[in-house]
Amino acid sequence: MRPAVLRRNAVLSAFSVIFFRFSSATFSQSTIPAIAKYFGTKGRYEEVNPYLIDDILSVNKSLSKPPSSDCRAIHLTAVIRHGTRFPTSKNIRKIKNLHSLVINEAKDTHTWLRDIKTNWEMWYTEDMDGKLVEKGRDDHRHLAVRLATSFPTLISKDNFQNNRMKFITSSKHRCVDSVEAFQEGLHRLWNIKDTSYSHENNDNLMRFFDQCKKFIENVENNKTALQEVDLFKSSDEMKKLQRRIADRLEIPHNHMTTDMLEAAFFLCSYEFSIKSLNSPWCNLFDEADAQVLEYKNDLKQYWKRGYGHDINRKSSCTLFHDLFRRLDQAAYDFKFGHVTEAVTVQVGHAETLLPLLSLMGFFRDETQLTASNFHQQQGRTFRTSKIVPYAANLVFVLYECGEGLRLQFLLNEKPMTFPTIEQSAPLYRKVRNHYSDLLNGCNFEKECELSKMNRRNTEL
Ligand SMILES: *[C@@H]1O[C@H](CO)[C@@H](O)[C@H](O)[C@H]1NC(C)=O
Ligand SMILES: *[C@@H]1O[C@H](CO)[C@@H](O)[C@H](O)[C@H]1NC(C)=O
């Protein structure tokens, strides 16, 4: 079941360890780029759980065990981001421009630059446009197996074959392909020969951001909503970075635009996440450079999907209510008969997960992320590299225990505590109580409606 790519990597990294012992410390060509932990939403899932590099199916049972021995898991809802994907056509065009720039203008004083100029082929084509790659299918096949190992009474062959597991996805091809890969992982695990998969497309739930008028008008189509990002792009920090990269390529400073810079960083990330390669392009950046670009990407997510604007979080009200409705339903069914929906698997986007996490108060820093506080924000909790890599997952598990219902929450297979509730897997009523304002309000129609003033403006 382990993909060949990973086995080959294990061999290669064993080799490089031996090789490294006998070589000087100035040369350390690892299979993992040193900057891989700064790729933000373009990061590989293994970077947040490095033990998976050695064994992609390994599960740390102590992280997903029931709150106590008298507990019985009765429902699980997982909200999962699609797996590793190709760049979008817009980014592919940027990569193309960067490649031409390097071919035409860069000197070849470094070995890695010669390597790019003579050996690297521009293999991305615009029709790849954001589609799921084979590694992305593996992300979901493997995650399915690990979750089934962690929660064997819920993600079970019996529940699967008797339709007590429900699959819902965003209609985007990369999400549909991910949910099918997830089911394929379970088929292989349980040796099910039938290969018919079923799922429901639901964009109201998984792409709520496309349907929230207020979000579209106030943030998505509003040039000033992301002004902190623009300010950071023209900050000293970024200008210095542009000059450093231009110097490494030995090209005129003004030829290294922000777009080119971004394209180079993305290119290193794509070559790594798609092909497991430490590409020569990665030599353009050291860790300090990568931290600047990581911050730029976090700033964008913060202002577009996170705490920056209230409507970003509020646009996820429907998904929030849907989650608690499922948990309530399972609790009710358990009390009065049998649980008909033991598991819900919902596949969406980073843009789906971040607003929900923010609505629920996770990863909220005391001070806002702005263009001017890059240095103060070194220790921020809002770090998308850690939160939403490919195949990022939010797992909510409801337990019936001696003293009542408990709710466990895991992000990327690690237990998390709810804001202001210290204990992990607290009583479900404590969680409901903590979110009572949202549970009694947070009405999507109301939150997403355009204010009268805005409406008048658009009518003019
Ligand atoms: C599993 O998780 C526990 C709790 O975080 C940790 O102490 C332990 O080292 C982990 N075990 C393995 C094998 O990684
Ligand atoms: C655009 O964003 C700015 C900054 O957040 C805000 O002040 C302004 O009201 C927004 N404009 C619209 C039309 O929503």
Short mmCIF file of C-alpha atoms and ligand atoms in Angstrom, two decimals:
data_model
loop_
_atom_site.label_atom_id
_atom_site.label_comp_id
_atom_site.label_asym_id
_atom_site.label_seq_id
_atom_site.Cartn_x
_atom_site.Cartn_y
_atom_site.Cartn_z
CA MET A 1 0.00 0.00 0.00
CA ARG A 2 2.91 2.37 0.51
CA PRO A 3 3.57 4.31 -2.67
CA ALA A 4 6.82 3.72 -4.50
CA VAL A 5 7.74 7.38 -4.26
CA LEU A 6 7.85 7.23 -0.50
CA ARG A 7 9.87 4.05 -0.39
CA ARG A 8 12.35 5.57 -2.79
CA ASN A 9 12.56 8.64 -0.57
CA ALA A 10 13.31 6.56 2.47
CA VAL A 11 16.18 4.94 0.57
CA LEU A 12 17.41 8.29 -0.69
CA SER A 13 17.32 9.90 2.72
CA ALA A 14 19.13 6.96 4.29
CA PHE A 15 21.72 7.41 1.56
CA SER A 16 22.06 11.14 2.13
CA VAL A 17 22.54 10.62 5.86
CA ILE A 18 25.49 8.31 5.18
CA PHE A 19 26.80 10.58 2.48
CA PHE A 20 26.47 13.61 4.72
CA ARG A 21 28.61 12.04 7.44
CA PHE A 22 31.55 11.86 5.07
CA SER A 23 31.12 15.21 3.39
CA SER A 24 31.70 18.72 4.61
CA ALA A 25 28.92 20.55 6.38
CA THR A 26 28.71 23.16 3.63
CA PHE A 27 26.95 20.70 1.34
CA SER A 28 23.73 19.23 2.64
CA GLN A 29 21.44 18.21 -0.19
CA SER A 30 18.55 16.65 1.69
CA THR A 31 15.49 15.26 -0.05
CA ILE A 32 13.42 17.76 1.93
CA PRO A 33 13.99 21.46 1.20
CA ALA A 34 14.99 23.36 4.35
CA ILE A 35 12.19 25.82 3.59
CA ALA A 36 9.45 23.15 3.30
CA LYS A 37 7.88 24.08 6.63
CA TYR A 38 7.05 27.59 5.39
CA PHE A 39 4.92 26.74 2.37
CA GLY A 40 1.61 27.74 3.98
CA THR A 41 -1.42 26.37 2.15
CA LYS A 42 0.94 24.82 -0.39
CA GLY A 43 2.64 22.72 2.25
CA ARG A 44 2.86 18.96 2.37
CA TYR A 45 0.82 17.22 5.11
CA GLU A 46 3.86 15.22 6.24
CA GLU A 47 5.52 18.45 7.39
CA VAL A 48 2.94 18.87 10.17
CA ASN A 49 3.27 15.22 11.22
CA PRO A 50 6.87 14.28 10.38
CA TYR A 51 6.53 10.72 11.77
CA LEU A 52 4.50 9.99 8.63
CA ILE A 53 7.64 10.35 6.51
CA ASP A 54 8.86 6.98 7.80
CA ASP A 55 5.48 5.29 7.80
CA ILE A 56 2.59 7.03 6.09
CA LEU A 57 0.05 4.74 7.76
CA SER A 58 1.30 5.08 11.31
CA VAL A 59 -1.09 6.29 13.96
CA ASN A 60 -0.27 7.47 17.47
CA LYS A 61 -3.12 5.77 19.32
CA SER A 62 -2.53 7.80 22.46
CA LEU A 63 -3.63 10.94 20.57
CA SER A 64 -7.06 9.65 19.54
CA LYS A 65 -7.99 7.50 22.51
CA PRO A 66 -11.40 8.01 24.18
CA PRO A 67 -11.55 10.56 27.04
CA SER A 68 -11.93 7.69 29.52
CA SER A 69 -12.47 3.95 29.49
CA ASP A 70 -16.22 4.21 30.05
CA CYS A 71 -16.71 6.24 26.86
CA ARG A 72 -18.16 5.00 23.63
CA ALA A 73 -17.68 6.90 20.36
CA ILE A 74 -21.04 7.55 18.73
CA HIS A 75 -20.37 10.00 15.91
CA LEU A 76 -17.51 11.49 13.92
CA THR A 77 -17.58 14.44 11.54
CA ALA A 78 -14.45 15.18 9.53
CA VAL A 79 -14.01 18.37 7.51
CA ILE A 80 -11.08 17.77 5.20
CA ARG A 81 -9.22 19.87 2.65
CA HIS A 82 -8.55 18.32 -0.75
CA GLY A 83 -5.13 16.72 -1.29
CA THR A 84 -2.05 17.96 -3.13
CA ARG A 85 -2.89 19.68 -6.39
CA PHE A 86 -1.36 21.24 -9.48
CA PRO A 87 -0.87 25.01 -9.61
CA THR A 88 -3.75 27.04 -11.02
CA SER A 89 -3.36 28.27 -14.62
CA LYS A 90 -2.68 31.77 -13.31
CA ASN A 91 0.29 30.51 -11.31
CA ILE A 92 1.45 28.32 -14.17
CA ARG A 93 1.67 31.45 -16.35
CA LYS A 94 3.73 33.15 -13.64
CA ILE A 95 6.05 30.15 -13.43
CA LYS A 96 6.46 30.27 -17.21
CA ASN A 97 7.53 33.93 -17.01
CA LEU A 98 9.97 33.20 -14.23
CA HIS A 99 11.48 30.33 -16.18
CA SER A 100 12.01 32.52 -19.27
CA LEU A 101 13.58 35.22 -17.13
CA VAL A 102 16.08 32.79 -15.65
CA ILE A 103 16.85 31.14 -18.99
CA ASN A 104 17.40 34.49 -20.71
CA GLU A 105 19.04 36.57 -18.04
CA ALA A 106 20.51 34.62 -15.17
CA LYS A 107 24.25 33.97 -15.10
CA ASP A 108 25.34 30.43 -14.47
CA THR A 109 27.86 30.92 -11.74
CA HIS A 110 26.22 28.38 -9.43
CA THR A 111 25.89 24.68 -10.07
CA TRP A 112 22.19 24.77 -9.20
CA LEU A 113 21.61 27.61 -11.66
CA ARG A 114 23.31 25.66 -14.43
CA ASP A 115 21.14 22.75 -13.38
CA ILE A 116 17.98 24.85 -13.83
CA LYS A 117 19.15 26.27 -17.15
CA THR A 118 20.23 23.04 -18.74
CA ASN A 119 18.21 20.29 -17.07
CA TRP A 120 14.99 21.73 -15.74
CA GLU A 121 12.08 21.50 -18.09
CA MET A 122 8.95 23.62 -17.88
CA TRP A 123 6.57 20.67 -17.57
CA TYR A 124 3.52 22.49 -16.16
CA THR A 125 0.78 23.16 -18.70
CA GLU A 126 -2.18 25.43 -18.23
CA ASP A 127 -4.74 22.62 -18.51
CA MET A 128 -3.43 21.21 -15.21
CA ASP A 129 -5.30 24.09 -13.60
CA GLY A 130 -5.58 23.16 -9.93
CA LYS A 131 -6.40 19.49 -10.50
CA LEU A 132 -5.65 16.86 -7.88
CA VAL A 133 -2.33 15.04 -8.47
CA GLU A 134 -1.58 11.39 -7.70
CA LYS A 135 0.12 12.40 -4.44
CA GLY A 136 -3.13 14.19 -3.56
CA ARG A 137 -5.08 10.95 -4.08
CA ASP A 138 -2.59 9.22 -1.80
CA ASP A 139 -3.03 11.97 0.80
CA HIS A 140 -6.70 11.00 1.06
CA ARG A 141 -6.29 7.22 0.67
CA HIS A 142 -3.77 7.21 3.51
CA LEU A 143 -5.71 9.61 5.72
CA ALA A 144 -8.78 7.35 5.37
CA VAL A 145 -6.78 4.36 6.58
CA ARG A 146 -5.27 6.27 9.51
CA LEU A 147 -8.65 7.61 10.62
CA ALA A 148 -10.13 4.11 10.37
CA THR A 149 -7.27 2.88 12.58
CA SER A 150 -7.85 5.68 15.09
CA PHE A 151 -11.64 5.33 15.23
CA PRO A 152 -12.31 1.67 14.36
CA THR A 153 -15.80 1.50 15.86
CA LEU A 154 -17.04 4.41 13.72
CA ILE A 155 -15.06 4.18 10.50
CA SER A 156 -15.82 0.50 10.15
CA LYS A 157 -16.60 -1.82 7.27
CA ASP A 158 -20.02 -2.45 8.78
CA ASN A 159 -20.91 1.25 8.98
CA PHE A 160 -19.49 1.83 5.50
CA GLN A 161 -21.41 -0.98 3.83
CA ASN A 162 -24.64 -0.15 5.62
CA ASN A 163 -24.62 3.50 4.56
CA ARG A 164 -23.97 4.88 8.01
CA MET A 165 -21.08 6.88 6.55
CA LYS A 166 -22.00 9.94 4.55
CA PHE A 167 -19.74 11.69 2.07
CA ILE A 168 -20.25 15.33 1.09
CA THR A 169 -17.98 17.40 -1.11
CA SER A 170 -17.47 20.72 -2.84
CA SER A 171 -18.22 20.31 -6.54
CA LYS A 172 -14.65 21.27 -7.58
CA HIS A 173 -12.94 18.38 -9.37
CA ARG A 174 -10.02 18.28 -6.91
CA CYS A 175 -12.48 17.81 -4.02
CA VAL A 176 -14.60 15.20 -5.80
CA ASP A 177 -11.42 13.30 -6.69
CA SER A 178 -10.27 13.56 -3.07
CA VAL A 179 -13.48 12.14 -1.62
CA GLU A 180 -13.31 9.25 -4.08
CA ALA A 181 -9.70 8.57 -3.13
CA PHE A 182 -10.76 8.55 0.54
CA GLN A 183 -13.37 5.89 -0.24
CA GLU A 184 -10.87 3.99 -2.36
CA GLY A 185 -8.54 3.89 0.66
CA LEU A 186 -11.32 2.29 2.71
CA HIS A 187 -12.15 -0.19 -0.08
CA ARG A 188 -8.56 -1.33 -0.19
CA LEU A 189 -8.32 -1.53 3.58
CA TRP A 190 -11.40 -3.72 3.86
CA ASN A 191 -10.83 -5.54 0.61
CA ILE A 192 -14.10 -4.41 -0.91
CA LYS A 193 -14.19 -5.31 -4.60
CA ASP A 194 -17.15 -3.18 -5.59
CA THR A 195 -15.83 0.17 -6.77
CA SER A 196 -18.95 2.25 -6.83
CA TYR A 197 -18.51 5.36 -4.76
CA SER A 198 -21.24 7.70 -3.75
CA HIS A 199 -21.14 11.21 -2.44
CA GLU A 200 -23.23 14.34 -2.41
CA ASN A 201 -22.04 17.62 -3.92
CA ASN A 202 -22.95 20.51 -1.67
CA ASP A 203 -21.48 23.92 -2.42
CA ASN A 204 -23.79 25.72 0.04
CA LEU A 205 -21.92 23.87 2.73
CA MET A 206 -18.43 23.46 1.34
CA ARG A 207 -18.07 26.62 -0.81
CA PHE A 208 -20.15 29.02 1.30
CA PHE A 209 -17.68 31.81 0.45
CA ASP A 210 -19.00 31.90 -3.13
CA GLN A 211 -22.54 32.46 -1.92
CA CYS A 212 -22.05 35.12 0.72
CA LYS A 213 -22.84 38.44 -1.02
CA LYS A 214 -21.42 40.55 1.77
CA PHE A 215 -18.13 38.67 1.71
CA ILE A 216 -17.90 39.02 -2.08
CA GLU A 217 -18.59 42.73 -2.00
CA ASN A 218 -16.69 43.73 1.15
CA VAL A 219 -13.68 41.47 0.79
CA GLU A 220 -13.35 39.44 -2.41
CA ASN A 221 -14.05 42.30 -4.83
CA ASN A 222 -12.77 45.07 -2.57
CA LYS A 223 -9.26 46.22 -3.42
CA THR A 224 -8.71 47.88 -0.05
CA ALA A 225 -9.78 44.85 2.03
CA LEU A 226 -6.34 43.33 1.52
CA GLN A 227 -4.35 46.53 1.79
CA GLU A 228 -2.11 45.09 4.52
CA VAL A 229 -0.97 42.49 2.00
CA ASP A 230 -0.24 45.17 -0.61
CA LEU A 231 1.60 47.27 1.96
CA PHE A 232 3.72 44.29 2.94
CA LYS A 233 4.50 43.56 -0.71
CA SER A 234 6.03 47.03 -1.00
CA SER A 235 7.65 46.95 2.45
CA ASP A 236 11.41 47.17 3.07
CA GLU A 237 11.35 43.53 4.11
CA MET A 238 10.06 42.44 0.71
CA LYS A 239 12.21 44.89 -1.25
CA LYS A 240 15.33 43.58 0.44
CA LEU A 241 14.24 40.04 -0.31
CA GLN A 242 13.69 40.88 -3.98
CA ARG A 243 17.20 42.33 -4.17
CA ARG A 244 18.73 39.27 -2.49
CA ILE A 245 17.05 36.92 -4.95
CA ALA A 246 17.97 39.10 -7.94
CA ASP A 247 21.59 39.07 -6.72
CA ARG A 248 21.59 35.31 -6.47
CA LEU A 249 20.46 35.14 -10.10
CA GLU A 250 22.73 38.04 -11.04
CA ILE A 251 19.94 39.87 -12.80
CA PRO A 252 18.98 43.56 -12.53
CA HIS A 253 17.05 44.22 -9.30
CA ASN A 254 14.00 45.63 -11.06
CA HIS A 255 13.54 42.44 -13.11
CA MET A 256 12.73 40.49 -9.96
CA THR A 257 9.11 41.50 -9.43
CA THR A 258 6.87 40.34 -6.57
CA ASP A 259 5.11 38.02 -9.01
CA MET A 260 8.42 36.44 -10.01
CA LEU A 261 9.41 36.07 -6.39
CA GLU A 262 6.13 34.36 -5.53
CA ALA A 263 6.38 32.12 -8.57
CA ALA A 264 9.84 30.93 -7.54
CA PHE A 265 8.69 30.12 -4.00
CA PHE A 266 5.60 28.32 -5.29
CA LEU A 267 7.67 26.45 -7.83
CA CYS A 268 9.92 25.02 -5.12
CA SER A 269 6.80 24.03 -3.16
CA TYR A 270 5.08 22.40 -6.14
CA GLU A 271 8.14 20.43 -7.21
CA PHE A 272 8.35 19.12 -3.65
CA SER A 273 4.70 18.43 -2.90
CA ILE A 274 3.87 16.95 -6.31
CA LYS A 275 7.09 15.11 -7.18
CA SER A 276 8.83 14.81 -3.80
CA LEU A 277 11.80 16.64 -5.28
CA ASN A 278 14.16 19.05 -3.62
CA SER A 279 14.29 21.09 -6.80
CA PRO A 280 17.25 23.34 -7.73
CA TRP A 281 14.75 26.22 -7.58
CA CYS A 282 14.70 25.82 -3.81
CA ASN A 283 18.30 27.08 -3.68
CA LEU A 284 17.00 30.57 -4.35
CA PHE A 285 15.78 30.85 -0.75
CA ASP A 286 17.16 30.37 2.71
CA GLU A 287 14.95 29.99 5.78
CA ALA A 288 14.90 33.70 6.61
CA ASP A 289 13.73 34.45 3.04
CA ALA A 290 11.03 31.80 3.30
CA GLN A 291 9.74 33.28 6.56
CA VAL A 292 9.09 36.60 4.81
CA LEU A 293 7.11 34.88 2.05
CA GLU A 294 5.31 32.69 4.58
CA TYR A 295 4.22 35.84 6.39
CA LYS A 296 3.00 37.40 3.16
CA ASN A 297 0.83 34.33 2.53
CA ASP A 298 -0.43 34.25 6.12
CA LEU A 299 -1.33 37.94 5.88
CA LYS A 300 -3.44 37.20 2.84
CA GLN A 301 -5.26 34.30 4.51
CA TYR A 302 -5.73 36.35 7.68
CA TRP A 303 -7.42 39.23 5.84
CA LYS A 304 -9.29 37.14 3.32
CA ARG A 305 -10.29 34.02 5.32
CA GLY A 306 -9.47 34.66 8.96
CA TYR A 307 -9.85 37.28 11.65
CA GLY A 308 -9.06 40.30 9.45
CA HIS A 309 -12.70 40.93 8.56
CA ASP A 310 -15.66 39.66 10.56
CA ILE A 311 -17.58 38.52 7.52
CA ASN A 312 -14.81 36.02 6.65
CA ARG A 313 -15.66 33.99 9.75
CA LYS A 314 -19.39 34.64 9.65
CA SER A 315 -19.68 33.31 6.12
CA SER A 316 -19.15 29.82 7.60
CA CYS A 317 -22.28 29.97 9.80
CA THR A 318 -24.07 27.33 7.73
CA LEU A 319 -21.23 24.85 8.09
CA PHE A 320 -21.00 25.58 11.82
CA HIS A 321 -24.72 24.92 12.35
CA ASP A 322 -24.57 21.84 10.14
CA LEU A 323 -21.83 20.39 12.35
CA PHE A 324 -23.76 20.89 15.58
CA ARG A 325 -26.99 19.65 14.00
CA ARG A 326 -25.21 16.37 13.15
CA LEU A 327 -23.80 16.06 16.65
CA ASP A 328 -27.20 16.78 18.22
CA GLN A 329 -28.89 14.32 15.89
CA ALA A 330 -26.39 11.59 16.76
CA ALA A 331 -26.85 12.27 20.48
CA TYR A 332 -30.62 12.09 20.06
CA ASP A 333 -30.50 8.92 17.95
CA PHE A 334 -28.21 7.28 20.45
CA LYS A 335 -30.58 8.02 23.30
CA PHE A 336 -33.72 6.89 21.51
CA GLY A 337 -32.59 4.06 19.29
CA HIS A 338 -29.63 3.76 17.00
CA VAL A 339 -27.34 6.25 15.28
CA THR A 340 -28.13 6.31 11.57
CA GLU A 341 -25.22 8.51 10.60
CA ALA A 342 -22.10 7.37 12.45
CA VAL A 343 -19.65 9.25 10.24
CA THR A 344 -19.76 12.32 8.02
CA VAL A 345 -16.83 13.08 5.76
CA GLN A 346 -16.92 16.54 4.20
CA VAL A 347 -14.33 17.63 1.67
CA GLY A 348 -13.64 21.25 0.85
CA HIS A 349 -10.93 23.86 0.61
CA ALA A 350 -8.49 25.78 2.81
CA GLU A 351 -11.05 28.57 2.29
CA THR A 352 -13.63 26.29 3.94
CA LEU A 353 -11.54 25.28 6.96
CA LEU A 354 -9.99 28.64 7.88
CA PRO A 355 -13.24 30.60 8.29
CA LEU A 356 -14.76 27.78 10.40
CA LEU A 357 -11.67 27.58 12.63
CA SER A 358 -11.74 31.36 13.01
CA LEU A 359 -15.46 31.40 13.74
CA MET A 360 -14.79 28.90 16.52
CA GLY A 361 -11.98 31.05 17.92
CA PHE A 362 -8.95 28.90 17.13
CA PHE A 363 -5.52 30.44 16.38
CA ARG A 364 -6.53 33.94 17.36
CA ASP A 365 -3.53 36.17 18.12
CA GLU A 366 -3.81 39.09 20.49
CA THR A 367 -2.61 41.56 17.90
CA GLN A 368 -3.67 41.64 14.28
CA LEU A 369 -1.32 40.56 11.54
CA THR A 370 -0.34 43.71 9.66
CA ALA A 371 2.21 44.87 7.11
CA SER A 372 4.29 46.49 9.83
CA ASN A 373 4.53 43.79 12.50
CA PHE A 374 6.30 40.91 10.75
CA HIS A 375 8.95 40.75 13.47
CA GLN A 376 6.54 40.90 16.41
CA GLN A 377 4.47 38.17 14.78
CA GLN A 378 7.28 35.60 14.63
CA GLY A 379 5.53 33.62 17.36
CA ARG A 380 1.98 34.00 15.98
CA THR A 381 -0.47 31.13 16.26
CA PHE A 382 -2.14 31.99 12.93
CA ARG A 383 0.36 30.05 10.80
CA THR A 384 -1.22 28.42 7.78
CA SER A 385 1.78 26.12 7.25
CA LYS A 386 0.73 24.38 10.48
CA ILE A 387 -3.03 24.71 10.11
CA VAL A 388 -4.01 24.07 6.49
CA PRO A 389 -1.48 22.04 4.48
CA TYR A 390 -2.93 19.78 1.76
CA ALA A 391 -5.41 17.26 3.23
CA ALA A 392 -5.67 19.27 6.47
CA ASN A 393 -8.47 17.86 8.59
CA LEU A 394 -10.79 18.86 11.41
CA VAL A 395 -12.20 15.84 13.23
CA PHE A 396 -15.00 16.11 15.80
CA VAL A 397 -15.79 12.96 17.77
CA LEU A 398 -18.81 12.68 20.03
CA TYR A 399 -18.60 10.21 22.93
CA GLU A 400 -21.20 8.87 25.30
CA CYS A 401 -19.47 8.60 28.69
CA GLY A 402 -20.52 7.83 32.26
CA GLU A 403 -21.08 11.47 33.10
CA GLY A 404 -22.66 12.44 29.77
CA LEU A 405 -21.64 13.33 26.23
CA ARG A 406 -18.11 14.53 25.46
CA LEU A 407 -16.70 16.18 22.35
CA GLN A 408 -13.16 15.57 21.18
CA PHE A 409 -11.60 17.80 18.55
CA LEU A 410 -8.50 17.01 16.53
CA LEU A 411 -6.75 19.16 13.96
CA ASN A 412 -4.49 17.26 11.62
CA GLU A 413 -4.77 14.23 13.90
CA LYS A 414 -3.65 16.11 17.01
CA PRO A 415 -6.03 16.83 19.90
CA MET A 416 -6.88 20.49 20.49
CA THR A 417 -8.62 22.24 23.33
CA PHE A 418 -11.54 24.57 22.63
CA PRO A 419 -10.87 28.25 23.41
CA THR A 420 -11.36 28.99 27.15
CA ILE A 421 -12.09 25.31 27.90
CA GLU A 422 -8.83 23.95 29.23
CA GLN A 423 -9.58 20.28 29.20
CA SER A 424 -9.44 18.13 26.09
CA ALA A 425 -12.69 16.33 25.16
CA PRO A 426 -14.87 18.40 27.50
CA LEU A 427 -18.53 17.71 28.18
CA TYR A 428 -20.56 18.41 25.07
CA ARG A 429 -22.89 20.74 26.95
CA LYS A 430 -19.86 22.82 28.00
CA VAL A 431 -18.92 23.21 24.34
CA ARG A 432 -22.49 24.12 23.39
CA ASN A 433 -22.54 26.59 26.23
CA HIS A 434 -19.28 28.17 25.09
CA TYR A 435 -20.71 28.63 21.59
CA SER A 436 -24.23 29.56 22.70
CA ASP A 437 -24.17 32.98 21.00
CA LEU A 438 -23.22 31.40 17.69
CA LEU A 439 -25.66 28.52 18.15
CA ASN A 440 -28.49 30.97 18.79
CA GLY A 441 -27.44 33.38 16.06
CA CYS A 442 -24.95 33.26 13.24
CA ASN A 443 -27.61 33.31 10.59
CA PHE A 444 -26.03 33.01 7.15
CA GLU A 445 -28.82 34.87 5.34
CA LYS A 446 -28.64 37.77 7.75
CA GLU A 447 -24.85 37.92 8.06
CA CYS A 448 -24.30 37.72 4.31
CA GLU A 449 -26.98 40.17 3.29
CA LEU A 450 -25.64 43.43 1.90
CA SER A 451 -26.30 46.45 4.06
CA LYS A 452 -28.76 49.00 2.65
CA MET A 453 -25.99 51.47 1.95
CA ASN A 454 -23.99 48.93 -0.04
CA ARG A 455 -27.07 47.95 -1.97
CA ARG A 456 -27.76 51.54 -2.91
CA ASN A 457 -24.17 51.93 -4.10
CA THR A 458 -24.42 48.96 -6.42
CA GLU A 459 -27.74 50.18 -7.80
CA LEU A 460 -26.30 53.53 -8.84
C1 LIG B 1 2.38 9.75 20.86
O1 LIG B 1 1.84 10.91 21.44
C2 LIG B 1 2.22 11.10 22.79
C3 LIG B 1 1.43 12.28 23.32
O2 LIG B 1 1.66 13.45 22.61
C4 LIG B 1 3.72 11.30 22.85
O3 LIG B 1 4.13 11.53 24.20
C5 LIG B 1 4.42 10.09 22.28
O4 LIG B 1 5.80 10.30 22.21
C6 LIG B 1 3.89 9.78 20.89
N1 LIG B 1 4.41 8.49 20.46
C7 LIG B 1 5.02 8.32 19.31
C8 LIG B 1 5.48 6.93 19.01
O5 LIG B 1 5.23 9.22 18.53
C1 LIG B 2 -13.52 47.76 1.50
O1 LIG B 2 -12.64 47.49 2.57
C2 LIG B 2 -12.36 48.61 3.39
C3 LIG B 2 -11.30 48.17 4.38
O2 LIG B 2 -11.72 47.09 5.13
C4 LIG B 2 -13.65 49.10 4.04
O3 LIG B 2 -13.39 50.21 4.86
C5 LIG B 2 -14.66 49.43 2.96
O4 LIG B 2 -15.89 49.76 3.56
C6 LIG B 2 -14.85 48.26 2.03
N1 LIG B 2 -15.70 48.66 0.90
C7 LIG B 2 -16.78 47.97 0.54
C8 LIG B 2 -17.51 48.47 -0.66
O5 LIG B 2 -17.18 47.01 1.16
#
